[in-house]
Amino acid sequence: MAHRNDKPLLLVALGGNALIRRGERGTADEQFRNLRVPMAQIARLARDYRIIITHGNGPQVGNLLLQQEGCPEVPALPLEILVAQTQGQIGYMIESTLDKELANLGEDGKHLLVSLLSYVVVDPDDPAFSEPTKPIGPTYDAADLPRLPWPVARTAGGGYRRVVASPQPVTIVEKKEICKLVTMGFIVVCCGGGGIPVIREGRGFHGIDAFIDKDLASAKLAEEVGVDMFVIATDVPGAFLHLGTPQEEFLSTLSVAQGRCYLAEGHCPPGSMGPKVEAFLRFVVQGGKRAVITSIEEIEGAVAGTSGTVITA
């Protein structure tokens, strides 16, 4: 089967809300139904772009933690193993949903799909290990806090979520394999949940209990495989100043200098918009051509230039 290799390379990073929306329990039916929105758009975009899909897994991995903590008869697994489990789970859900949407367009058989278990190297001396910031699992009310045995942080949307260590991604272990696959014409699902966190151990790797931010891992992947366009799809239309206040202001464009200023001033909090803006700044500074933050419903609009917040050099 012949494939075009000259199409631009698009990386779409899906937020956890692509599978589980606020207020939902996260059933399999809910997740499959929610995935149809981004997958229908990605199916149409696959005609003109080579595509890499990354995704969050905070709700799913948090639920696995709750399940194993609620069943002491079953040995608990470390966090990096749970990240690997959700890469398989969500990769299957993305692939099967995307395959159906391609078939609806008459594109079945024209695209190859693959989900790749992905390791991401982190530094064992990263200061993030002493200051957990990454939210995972369900949202709790203030009344729940006294009974929770682990650290929590207030979320941008209200409520509280469990937080774990979130070290910086150093490199994507499978970057060469991913390059090869997209050159061969595969739509690649990879770096799920920010990747399986590992540290170097001689010539090998060893898993470590952490949770890498998927947007920062996606930016590292975009840099290492030469992505042309980087889109982060989340639950808001783009970046805002003073989000949720009467002074709320939507930013249709954002320069590197502005982004750094807003991060320093605290307009982009950790665990929500902060890593997204930081990811895009890294991508653009490293020579990336175009980066857009948009909503799950407006992925095509972001690619076309009609929606979202565009990060410029």
PDB file of C-alpha atoms in Angstrom:
ATOM      1  CA  MET A   1       0.000   0.000   0.000  1.00  0.00           C
ATOM      2  CA  ALA A   2       1.499   3.338  -1.031  1.00  0.00           C
ATOM      3  CA  HIS A   3       1.376   6.326   1.302  1.00  0.00           C
ATOM      4  CA  ARG A   4       2.187  10.004   0.891  1.00  0.00           C
ATOM      5  CA  ASN A   5       4.991  11.136   3.174  1.00  0.00           C
ATOM      6  CA  ASP A   6       4.969  14.792   2.140  1.00  0.00           C
ATOM      7  CA  LYS A   7       1.825  15.784   4.023  1.00  0.00           C
ATOM      8  CA  PRO A   8       2.440  18.115   7.010  1.00  0.00           C
ATOM      9  CA  LEU A   9       2.701  16.427  10.390  1.00  0.00           C
ATOM     10  CA  LEU A  10      -0.014  17.359  12.915  1.00  0.00           C
ATOM     11  CA  LEU A  11       0.116  16.483  16.608  1.00  0.00           C
ATOM     12  CA  VAL A  12      -3.217  16.620  18.466  1.00  0.00           C
ATOM     13  CA  ALA A  13      -2.998  16.400  22.256  1.00  0.00           C
ATOM     14  CA  LEU A  14      -6.383  15.432  23.706  1.00  0.00           C
ATOM     15  CA  GLY A  15      -7.256  16.488  27.242  1.00  0.00           C
ATOM     16  CA  GLY A  16      -8.846  14.055  29.670  1.00  0.00           C
ATOM     17  CA  ASN A  17     -12.203  15.711  28.988  1.00  0.00           C
ATOM     18  CA  ALA A  18     -12.133  14.184  25.509  1.00  0.00           C
ATOM     19  CA  LEU A  19     -13.193  10.971  27.260  1.00  0.00           C
ATOM     20  CA  ILE A  20     -14.840  12.066  30.519  1.00  0.00           C
ATOM     21  CA  ARG A  21     -16.744  15.331  30.770  1.00  0.00           C
ATOM     22  CA  ARG A  22     -17.411  17.172  34.007  1.00  0.00           C
ATOM     23  CA  GLY A  23     -20.196  15.599  35.973  1.00  0.00           C
ATOM     24  CA  GLU A  24     -19.915  12.216  34.255  1.00  0.00           C
ATOM     25  CA  ARG A  25     -19.091   8.956  36.012  1.00  0.00           C
ATOM     26  CA  GLY A  26     -16.702   7.852  33.308  1.00  0.00           C
ATOM     27  CA  THR A  27     -18.496   4.739  32.106  1.00  0.00           C
ATOM     28  CA  ALA A  28     -17.229   3.027  28.967  1.00  0.00           C
ATOM     29  CA  ASP A  29     -20.326   4.177  27.061  1.00  0.00           C
ATOM     30  CA  GLU A  30     -19.722   7.794  28.093  1.00  0.00           C
ATOM     31  CA  GLN A  31     -16.088   7.675  27.037  1.00  0.00           C
ATOM     32  CA  PHE A  32     -16.786   6.125  23.639  1.00  0.00           C
ATOM     33  CA  ARG A  33     -19.574   8.654  23.002  1.00  0.00           C
ATOM     34  CA  ASN A  34     -17.368  11.611  23.955  1.00  0.00           C
ATOM     35  CA  LEU A  35     -14.522  10.416  21.736  1.00  0.00           C
ATOM     36  CA  ARG A  36     -16.685  10.646  18.625  1.00  0.00           C
ATOM     37  CA  VAL A  37     -16.397  14.461  18.680  1.00  0.00           C
ATOM     38  CA  PRO A  38     -12.600  14.693  18.315  1.00  0.00           C
ATOM     39  CA  MET A  39     -12.252  11.495  16.292  1.00  0.00           C
ATOM     40  CA  ALA A  40     -14.731  12.634  13.619  1.00  0.00           C
ATOM     41  CA  GLN A  41     -12.606  15.761  13.123  1.00  0.00           C
ATOM     42  CA  ILE A  42      -9.312  13.865  13.126  1.00  0.00           C
ATOM     43  CA  ALA A  43     -10.724  11.448  10.534  1.00  0.00           C
ATOM     44  CA  ARG A  44     -11.409  14.363   8.201  1.00  0.00           C
ATOM     45  CA  LEU A  45      -8.014  15.920   8.884  1.00  0.00           C
ATOM     46  CA  ALA A  46      -6.285  12.617   8.064  1.00  0.00           C
ATOM     47  CA  ARG A  47      -6.938  13.292   4.373  1.00  0.00           C
ATOM     48  CA  ASP A  48      -4.479  16.198   4.407  1.00  0.00           C
ATOM     49  CA  TYR A  49      -2.178  15.553   7.384  1.00  0.00           C
ATOM     50  CA  ARG A  50      -0.010  12.874   8.866  1.00  0.00           C
ATOM     51  CA  ILE A  51      -1.246  12.639  12.449  1.00  0.00           C
ATOM     52  CA  ILE A  52       0.066  11.835  15.907  1.00  0.00           C
ATOM     53  CA  ILE A  53      -2.445  11.673  18.773  1.00  0.00           C
ATOM     54  CA  THR A  54      -1.437  12.040  22.407  1.00  0.00           C
ATOM     55  CA  HIS A  55      -3.897  12.033  25.292  1.00  0.00           C
ATOM     56  CA  GLY A  56      -4.400  12.647  28.966  1.00  0.00           C
ATOM     57  CA  ASN A  57      -5.410   9.950  31.438  1.00  0.00           C
ATOM     58  CA  GLY A  58      -5.793  11.741  34.777  1.00  0.00           C
ATOM     59  CA  PRO A  59      -9.351  10.560  35.490  1.00  0.00           C
ATOM     60  CA  GLN A  60      -8.650   6.991  34.363  1.00  0.00           C
ATOM     61  CA  VAL A  61      -5.416   6.511  36.286  1.00  0.00           C
ATOM     62  CA  GLY A  62      -6.984   8.131  39.346  1.00  0.00           C
ATOM     63  CA  ASN A  63      -9.864   5.673  39.152  1.00  0.00           C
ATOM     64  CA  LEU A  64      -7.425   2.754  38.944  1.00  0.00           C
ATOM     65  CA  LEU A  65      -5.691   4.028  42.068  1.00  0.00           C
ATOM     66  CA  LEU A  66      -9.020   4.194  43.880  1.00  0.00           C
ATOM     67  CA  GLN A  67      -9.937   0.688  42.732  1.00  0.00           C
ATOM     68  CA  GLN A  68      -6.732  -0.899  43.937  1.00  0.00           C
ATOM     69  CA  GLU A  69      -6.714   1.046  47.204  1.00  0.00           C
ATOM     70  CA  GLY A  70     -10.267  -0.182  47.842  1.00  0.00           C
ATOM     71  CA  CYS A  71      -9.339  -3.846  47.408  1.00  0.00           C
ATOM     72  CA  PRO A  72      -6.495  -4.797  49.775  1.00  0.00           C
ATOM     73  CA  GLU A  73      -6.678  -8.451  48.699  1.00  0.00           C
ATOM     74  CA  VAL A  74      -5.096  -7.499  45.356  1.00  0.00           C
ATOM     75  CA  PRO A  75      -1.447  -6.305  45.429  1.00  0.00           C
ATOM     76  CA  ALA A  76      -1.206  -2.608  44.604  1.00  0.00           C
ATOM     77  CA  LEU A  77       0.674  -1.613  41.444  1.00  0.00           C
ATOM     78  CA  PRO A  78       2.961   1.432  41.150  1.00  0.00           C
ATOM     79  CA  LEU A  79       1.785   4.524  39.308  1.00  0.00           C
ATOM     80  CA  GLU A  80       3.931   3.936  36.213  1.00  0.00           C
ATOM     81  CA  ILE A  81       2.265   0.535  35.708  1.00  0.00           C
ATOM     82  CA  LEU A  82      -1.158   2.185  35.931  1.00  0.00           C
ATOM     83  CA  VAL A  83      -0.070   4.731  33.314  1.00  0.00           C
ATOM     84  CA  ALA A  84       0.906   1.818  31.044  1.00  0.00           C
ATOM     85  CA  GLN A  85      -2.478   0.177  31.633  1.00  0.00           C
ATOM     86  CA  THR A  86      -4.353   3.332  30.664  1.00  0.00           C
ATOM     87  CA  GLN A  87      -2.212   3.751  27.540  1.00  0.00           C
ATOM     88  CA  GLY A  88      -3.567   0.415  26.375  1.00  0.00           C
ATOM     89  CA  GLN A  89      -7.123   1.154  27.504  1.00  0.00           C
ATOM     90  CA  ILE A  90      -7.387   4.608  25.953  1.00  0.00           C
ATOM     91  CA  GLY A  91      -5.373   3.643  22.877  1.00  0.00           C
ATOM     92  CA  TYR A  92      -7.926   0.938  22.158  1.00  0.00           C
ATOM     93  CA  MET A  93     -10.814   3.362  22.628  1.00  0.00           C
ATOM     94  CA  ILE A  94      -9.234   6.006  20.374  1.00  0.00           C
ATOM     95  CA  GLU A  95      -8.300   3.515  17.656  1.00  0.00           C
ATOM     96  CA  SER A  96     -11.681   1.811  17.519  1.00  0.00           C
ATOM     97  CA  THR A  97     -13.589   5.116  17.520  1.00  0.00           C
ATOM     98  CA  LEU A  98     -11.323   6.661  14.883  1.00  0.00           C
ATOM     99  CA  ASP A  99     -11.618   3.541  12.726  1.00  0.00           C
ATOM    100  CA  LYS A 100     -15.422   3.875  12.760  1.00  0.00           C
ATOM    101  CA  GLU A 101     -15.258   7.568  11.866  1.00  0.00           C
ATOM    102  CA  LEU A 102     -12.892   6.848   8.978  1.00  0.00           C
ATOM    103  CA  ALA A 103     -15.311   4.184   7.743  1.00  0.00           C
ATOM    104  CA  ASN A 104     -18.170   6.700   7.913  1.00  0.00           C
ATOM    105  CA  LEU A 105     -16.181   8.891   5.513  1.00  0.00           C
ATOM    106  CA  GLY A 106     -15.450   5.998   3.176  1.00  0.00           C
ATOM    107  CA  GLU A 107     -11.815   6.151   4.279  1.00  0.00           C
ATOM    108  CA  ASP A 108     -11.661   2.688   5.859  1.00  0.00           C
ATOM    109  CA  GLY A 109      -8.644   0.766   4.656  1.00  0.00           C
ATOM    110  CA  LYS A 110      -6.884   3.957   3.537  1.00  0.00           C
ATOM    111  CA  HIS A 111      -5.208   4.678   6.893  1.00  0.00           C
ATOM    112  CA  LEU A 112      -3.106   2.533   9.219  1.00  0.00           C
ATOM    113  CA  LEU A 113      -3.616   2.954  12.975  1.00  0.00           C
ATOM    114  CA  VAL A 114      -1.327   1.951  15.829  1.00  0.00           C
ATOM    115  CA  SER A 115      -1.168   2.614  19.577  1.00  0.00           C
ATOM    116  CA  LEU A 116       2.345   2.592  20.997  1.00  0.00           C
ATOM    117  CA  LEU A 117       3.341   2.059  24.622  1.00  0.00           C
ATOM    118  CA  SER A 118       5.638   5.017  25.238  1.00  0.00           C
ATOM    119  CA  TYR A 119       8.357   5.596  27.846  1.00  0.00           C
ATOM    120  CA  VAL A 120       9.455   9.108  28.761  1.00  0.00           C
ATOM    121  CA  VAL A 121      12.750   9.661  30.571  1.00  0.00           C
ATOM    122  CA  VAL A 122      12.716  11.920  33.649  1.00  0.00           C
ATOM    123  CA  ASP A 123      15.460  13.133  35.990  1.00  0.00           C
ATOM    124  CA  PRO A 124      15.341  11.354  39.387  1.00  0.00           C
ATOM    125  CA  ASP A 125      16.625  14.592  40.985  1.00  0.00           C
ATOM    126  CA  ASP A 126      13.814  16.707  39.519  1.00  0.00           C
ATOM    127  CA  PRO A 127      12.507  18.999  42.322  1.00  0.00           C
ATOM    128  CA  ALA A 128       8.942  18.058  41.323  1.00  0.00           C
ATOM    129  CA  PHE A 129       9.329  14.856  43.349  1.00  0.00           C
ATOM    130  CA  SER A 130       9.272  16.925  46.547  1.00  0.00           C
ATOM    131  CA  GLU A 131       6.350  19.150  45.459  1.00  0.00           C
ATOM    132  CA  PRO A 132       3.384  17.283  43.902  1.00  0.00           C
ATOM    133  CA  THR A 133       1.317  19.427  41.509  1.00  0.00           C
ATOM    134  CA  LYS A 134      -0.305  17.142  38.913  1.00  0.00           C
ATOM    135  CA  PRO A 135      -4.045  16.516  39.531  1.00  0.00           C
ATOM    136  CA  ILE A 136      -5.415  13.017  38.945  1.00  0.00           C
ATOM    137  CA  GLY A 137      -8.644  11.210  39.717  1.00  0.00           C
ATOM    138  CA  PRO A 138     -12.068  12.640  40.622  1.00  0.00           C
ATOM    139  CA  THR A 139     -12.925  16.084  42.002  1.00  0.00           C
ATOM    140  CA  TYR A 140     -13.752  16.396  45.705  1.00  0.00           C
ATOM    141  CA  ASP A 141     -15.613  19.017  47.755  1.00  0.00           C
ATOM    142  CA  ALA A 142     -14.055  20.819  50.714  1.00  0.00           C
ATOM    143  CA  ALA A 143     -16.134  18.612  53.047  1.00  0.00           C
ATOM    144  CA  ASP A 144     -14.288  15.552  51.748  1.00  0.00           C
ATOM    145  CA  LEU A 145     -10.794  16.826  52.569  1.00  0.00           C
ATOM    146  CA  PRO A 146     -10.476  15.567  56.181  1.00  0.00           C
ATOM    147  CA  ARG A 147     -10.863  11.933  55.058  1.00  0.00           C
ATOM    148  CA  LEU A 148      -8.415  12.062  52.141  1.00  0.00           C
ATOM    149  CA  PRO A 149      -5.030  10.442  52.960  1.00  0.00           C
ATOM    150  CA  TRP A 150      -2.988  12.108  50.191  1.00  0.00           C
ATOM    151  CA  PRO A 151      -2.137  15.680  49.104  1.00  0.00           C
ATOM    152  CA  VAL A 152      -4.753  17.651  47.177  1.00  0.00           C
ATOM    153  CA  ALA A 153      -4.892  20.986  45.367  1.00  0.00           C
ATOM    154  CA  ARG A 154      -7.729  23.283  44.393  1.00  0.00           C
ATOM    155  CA  THR A 155      -8.563  23.100  40.685  1.00  0.00           C
ATOM    156  CA  ALA A 156      -9.204  25.992  38.300  1.00  0.00           C
ATOM    157  CA  GLY A 157     -12.819  24.862  37.912  1.00  0.00           C
ATOM    158  CA  GLY A 158     -13.446  24.615  41.663  1.00  0.00           C
ATOM    159  CA  GLY A 159     -13.194  21.620  43.949  1.00  0.00           C
ATOM    160  CA  TYR A 160     -10.099  19.631  44.880  1.00  0.00           C
ATOM    161  CA  ARG A 161      -8.155  16.788  43.249  1.00  0.00           C
ATOM    162  CA  ARG A 162      -5.388  14.471  44.346  1.00  0.00           C
ATOM    163  CA  VAL A 163      -1.941  15.660  43.231  1.00  0.00           C
ATOM    164  CA  VAL A 164       1.192  13.634  42.473  1.00  0.00           C
ATOM    165  CA  ALA A 165       4.767  14.414  41.427  1.00  0.00           C
ATOM    166  CA  SER A 166       5.059  15.658  37.849  1.00  0.00           C
ATOM    167  CA  PRO A 167       8.712  15.783  36.690  1.00  0.00           C
ATOM    168  CA  GLN A 168       9.842  17.359  33.433  1.00  0.00           C
ATOM    169  CA  PRO A 169      10.129  15.112  30.355  1.00  0.00           C
ATOM    170  CA  VAL A 170      13.743  14.728  29.220  1.00  0.00           C
ATOM    171  CA  THR A 171      13.268  12.639  26.065  1.00  0.00           C
ATOM    172  CA  ILE A 172      10.787  10.273  24.422  1.00  0.00           C
ATOM    173  CA  VAL A 173      12.360   6.809  24.292  1.00  0.00           C
ATOM    174  CA  GLU A 174      10.408   5.650  21.199  1.00  0.00           C
ATOM    175  CA  LYS A 175      10.920   8.819  19.135  1.00  0.00           C
ATOM    176  CA  LYS A 176      12.678   6.950  16.322  1.00  0.00           C
ATOM    177  CA  GLU A 177       9.919   4.350  16.115  1.00  0.00           C
ATOM    178  CA  ILE A 178       7.283   7.102  16.014  1.00  0.00           C
ATOM    179  CA  CYS A 179       9.133   8.899  13.195  1.00  0.00           C
ATOM    180  CA  LYS A 180       9.317   5.656  11.238  1.00  0.00           C
ATOM    181  CA  LEU A 181       5.626   4.890  11.723  1.00  0.00           C
ATOM    182  CA  VAL A 182       4.360   8.307  10.599  1.00  0.00           C
ATOM    183  CA  THR A 183       6.679   8.131   7.569  1.00  0.00           C
ATOM    184  CA  MET A 184       5.088   4.781   6.697  1.00  0.00           C
ATOM    185  CA  GLY A 185       1.625   6.366   6.848  1.00  0.00           C
ATOM    186  CA  PHE A 186       0.440   5.294  10.301  1.00  0.00           C
ATOM    187  CA  ILE A 187      -1.762   7.467  12.497  1.00  0.00           C
ATOM    188  CA  VAL A 188       0.100   6.994  15.789  1.00  0.00           C
ATOM    189  CA  VAL A 189      -1.425   7.124  19.276  1.00  0.00           C
ATOM    190  CA  CYS A 190       1.410   7.547  21.768  1.00  0.00           C
ATOM    191  CA  CYS A 191       2.717   9.254  24.928  1.00  0.00           C
ATOM    192  CA  GLY A 192      -0.612   8.585  26.649  1.00  0.00           C
ATOM    193  CA  GLY A 193      -0.837  10.237  30.050  1.00  0.00           C
ATOM    194  CA  GLY A 194       2.488  11.949  29.422  1.00  0.00           C
ATOM    195  CA  GLY A 195       4.221   8.626  28.881  1.00  0.00           C
ATOM    196  CA  ILE A 196       5.384   5.905  31.255  1.00  0.00           C
ATOM    197  CA  PRO A 197       7.886   7.715  33.521  1.00  0.00           C
ATOM    198  CA  VAL A 198      11.305   6.031  33.584  1.00  0.00           C
ATOM    199  CA  ILE A 199      14.822   6.870  34.709  1.00  0.00           C
ATOM    200  CA  ARG A 200      17.985   5.710  33.003  1.00  0.00           C
ATOM    201  CA  GLU A 201      19.726   2.768  34.651  1.00  0.00           C
ATOM    202  CA  GLY A 202      22.911   1.968  32.760  1.00  0.00           C
ATOM    203  CA  ARG A 203      21.808   1.018  29.258  1.00  0.00           C
ATOM    204  CA  GLY A 204      18.269   0.294  30.405  1.00  0.00           C
ATOM    205  CA  PHE A 205      15.391   2.041  32.150  1.00  0.00           C
ATOM    206  CA  HIS A 206      13.547   1.723  35.433  1.00  0.00           C
ATOM    207  CA  GLY A 207      10.010   2.930  36.126  1.00  0.00           C
ATOM    208  CA  ILE A 208       9.441   5.591  38.773  1.00  0.00           C
ATOM    209  CA  ASP A 209       6.326   6.675  40.684  1.00  0.00           C
ATOM    210  CA  ALA A 210       5.322   9.884  38.909  1.00  0.00           C
ATOM    211  CA  PHE A 211       2.913  11.385  36.411  1.00  0.00           C
ATOM    212  CA  ILE A 212       4.318  13.460  33.545  1.00  0.00           C
ATOM    213  CA  ASP A 213       2.191  16.287  32.199  1.00  0.00           C
ATOM    214  CA  LYS A 214       0.892  15.156  28.818  1.00  0.00           C
ATOM    215  CA  ASP A 215       1.178  18.615  27.250  1.00  0.00           C
ATOM    216  CA  LEU A 216       4.852  18.980  28.191  1.00  0.00           C
ATOM    217  CA  ALA A 217       5.547  15.427  26.985  1.00  0.00           C
ATOM    218  CA  SER A 218       3.712  16.250  23.740  1.00  0.00           C
ATOM    219  CA  ALA A 219       5.877  19.352  23.271  1.00  0.00           C
ATOM    220  CA  LYS A 220       9.015  17.254  23.746  1.00  0.00           C
ATOM    221  CA  LEU A 221       7.677  14.714  21.238  1.00  0.00           C
ATOM    222  CA  ALA A 222       6.814  17.506  18.776  1.00  0.00           C
ATOM    223  CA  GLU A 223      10.373  18.807  19.035  1.00  0.00           C
ATOM    224  CA  GLU A 224      12.006  15.392  18.651  1.00  0.00           C
ATOM    225  CA  VAL A 225       9.972  14.140  15.665  1.00  0.00           C
ATOM    226  CA  GLY A 226       9.664  17.461  13.796  1.00  0.00           C
ATOM    227  CA  VAL A 227       5.949  18.267  14.061  1.00  0.00           C
ATOM    228  CA  ASP A 228       4.648  21.059  11.797  1.00  0.00           C
ATOM    229  CA  MET A 229       1.515  21.920  13.789  1.00  0.00           C
ATOM    230  CA  PHE A 230       0.755  21.292  17.471  1.00  0.00           C
ATOM    231  CA  VAL A 231      -2.847  21.486  18.734  1.00  0.00           C
ATOM    232  CA  ILE A 232      -3.915  21.037  22.348  1.00  0.00           C
ATOM    233  CA  ALA A 233      -7.648  20.310  22.614  1.00  0.00           C
ATOM    234  CA  THR A 234      -9.187  20.916  26.026  1.00  0.00           C
ATOM    235  CA  ASP A 235     -12.449  21.998  27.682  1.00  0.00           C
ATOM    236  CA  VAL A 236     -12.103  25.754  27.013  1.00  0.00           C
ATOM    237  CA  PRO A 237     -11.928  27.673  23.691  1.00  0.00           C
ATOM    238  CA  GLY A 238      -8.346  28.808  24.338  1.00  0.00           C
ATOM    239  CA  ALA A 239      -6.243  30.803  26.779  1.00  0.00           C
ATOM    240  CA  PHE A 240      -7.835  33.453  29.006  1.00  0.00           C
ATOM    241  CA  LEU A 241      -6.725  36.126  31.407  1.00  0.00           C
ATOM    242  CA  HIS A 242      -8.664  36.247  34.674  1.00  0.00           C
ATOM    243  CA  LEU A 243     -10.655  33.141  33.766  1.00  0.00           C
ATOM    244  CA  GLY A 244     -13.952  32.883  35.643  1.00  0.00           C
ATOM    245  CA  THR A 245     -13.962  36.523  36.788  1.00  0.00           C
ATOM    246  CA  PRO A 246     -15.775  39.640  35.477  1.00  0.00           C
ATOM    247  CA  GLN A 247     -12.429  40.690  33.943  1.00  0.00           C
ATOM    248  CA  GLU A 248     -12.194  37.496  31.879  1.00  0.00           C
ATOM    249  CA  GLU A 249     -10.402  38.147  28.574  1.00  0.00           C
ATOM    250  CA  PHE A 250      -9.965  35.668  25.717  1.00  0.00           C
ATOM    251  CA  LEU A 251      -6.555  35.706  24.022  1.00  0.00           C
ATOM    252  CA  SER A 252      -6.782  34.984  20.302  1.00  0.00           C
ATOM    253  CA  THR A 253      -2.992  35.251  19.969  1.00  0.00           C
ATOM    254  CA  LEU A 254      -0.199  34.943  22.473  1.00  0.00           C
ATOM    255  CA  SER A 255       3.456  35.783  21.895  1.00  0.00           C
ATOM    256  CA  VAL A 256       6.330  34.009  23.604  1.00  0.00           C
ATOM    257  CA  ALA A 257       7.096  37.147  25.618  1.00  0.00           C
ATOM    258  CA  GLN A 258       3.456  37.524  26.706  1.00  0.00           C
ATOM    259  CA  GLY A 259       3.232  33.847  27.599  1.00  0.00           C
ATOM    260  CA  ARG A 260       6.288  34.049  29.820  1.00  0.00           C
ATOM    261  CA  CYS A 261       4.928  37.178  31.472  1.00  0.00           C
ATOM    262  CA  TYR A 262       1.506  35.625  32.145  1.00  0.00           C
ATOM    263  CA  LEU A 263       3.102  32.471  33.563  1.00  0.00           C
ATOM    264  CA  ALA A 264       5.258  34.558  35.914  1.00  0.00           C
ATOM    265  CA  GLU A 265       2.217  36.588  37.020  1.00  0.00           C
ATOM    266  CA  GLY A 266       0.205  33.458  37.825  1.00  0.00           C
ATOM    267  CA  HIS A 267      -2.453  33.862  35.130  1.00  0.00           C
ATOM    268  CA  CYS A 268      -1.849  30.281  33.970  1.00  0.00           C
ATOM    269  CA  PRO A 269      -2.049  28.024  37.042  1.00  0.00           C
ATOM    270  CA  PRO A 270      -0.186  24.706  37.398  1.00  0.00           C
ATOM    271  CA  GLY A 271      -2.301  21.649  36.646  1.00  0.00           C
ATOM    272  CA  SER A 272      -4.501  23.463  34.104  1.00  0.00           C
ATOM    273  CA  MET A 273      -3.517  26.170  31.578  1.00  0.00           C
ATOM    274  CA  GLY A 274       0.042  26.609  32.880  1.00  0.00           C
ATOM    275  CA  PRO A 275       1.547  23.438  31.336  1.00  0.00           C
ATOM    276  CA  LYS A 276      -0.311  24.093  28.062  1.00  0.00           C
ATOM    277  CA  VAL A 277       1.181  27.556  27.651  1.00  0.00           C
ATOM    278  CA  GLU A 278       4.596  26.297  28.751  1.00  0.00           C
ATOM    279  CA  ALA A 279       4.385  23.421  26.261  1.00  0.00           C
ATOM    280  CA  PHE A 280       3.611  25.792  23.408  1.00  0.00           C
ATOM    281  CA  LEU A 281       6.379  28.219  24.358  1.00  0.00           C
ATOM    282  CA  ARG A 282       8.879  25.357  24.215  1.00  0.00           C
ATOM    283  CA  PHE A 283       7.511  24.183  20.865  1.00  0.00           C
ATOM    284  CA  VAL A 284       7.685  27.618  19.245  1.00  0.00           C
ATOM    285  CA  VAL A 285      11.110  28.458  20.688  1.00  0.00           C
ATOM    286  CA  GLN A 286      12.429  25.175  19.271  1.00  0.00           C
ATOM    287  CA  GLY A 287      11.285  26.210  15.795  1.00  0.00           C
ATOM    288  CA  GLY A 288       7.725  24.842  15.702  1.00  0.00           C
ATOM    289  CA  LYS A 289       5.658  26.439  12.946  1.00  0.00           C
ATOM    290  CA  ARG A 290       2.212  26.726  14.548  1.00  0.00           C
ATOM    291  CA  ALA A 291       0.665  25.982  17.934  1.00  0.00           C
ATOM    292  CA  VAL A 292      -2.982  26.393  18.977  1.00  0.00           C
ATOM    293  CA  ILE A 293      -4.934  25.841  22.197  1.00  0.00           C
ATOM    294  CA  THR A 294      -8.594  25.141  21.453  1.00  0.00           C
ATOM    295  CA  SER A 295     -11.670  23.237  22.580  1.00  0.00           C
ATOM    296  CA  ILE A 296     -12.379  19.595  21.827  1.00  0.00           C
ATOM    297  CA  GLU A 297     -15.179  20.721  19.499  1.00  0.00           C
ATOM    298  CA  GLU A 298     -12.965  23.092  17.447  1.00  0.00           C
ATOM    299  CA  ILE A 299      -9.926  21.013  16.444  1.00  0.00           C
ATOM    300  CA  GLU A 300     -10.617  21.523  12.739  1.00  0.00           C
ATOM    301  CA  GLY A 301     -11.159  25.234  13.294  1.00  0.00           C
ATOM    302  CA  ALA A 302      -7.835  25.485  15.109  1.00  0.00           C
ATOM    303  CA  VAL A 303      -6.047  23.775  12.211  1.00  0.00           C
ATOM    304  CA  ALA A 304      -7.810  26.084   9.735  1.00  0.00           C
ATOM    305  CA  GLY A 305      -6.946  29.166  11.779  1.00  0.00           C
ATOM    306  CA  THR A 306     -10.495  30.153  12.742  1.00  0.00           C
ATOM    307  CA  SER A 307     -10.553  29.239  16.448  1.00  0.00           C
ATOM    308  CA  GLY A 308      -8.404  28.892  19.524  1.00  0.00           C
ATOM    309  CA  THR A 309      -5.406  30.770  20.865  1.00  0.00           C
ATOM    310  CA  VAL A 310      -2.457  30.851  18.472  1.00  0.00           C
ATOM    311  CA  ILE A 311       1.004  30.972  20.015  1.00  0.00           C
ATOM    312  CA  THR A 312       3.425  33.033  17.935  1.00  0.00           C
ATOM    313  CA  ALA A 313       7.161  33.660  18.060  1.00  0.00           C
TER     314      ALA A 313
END
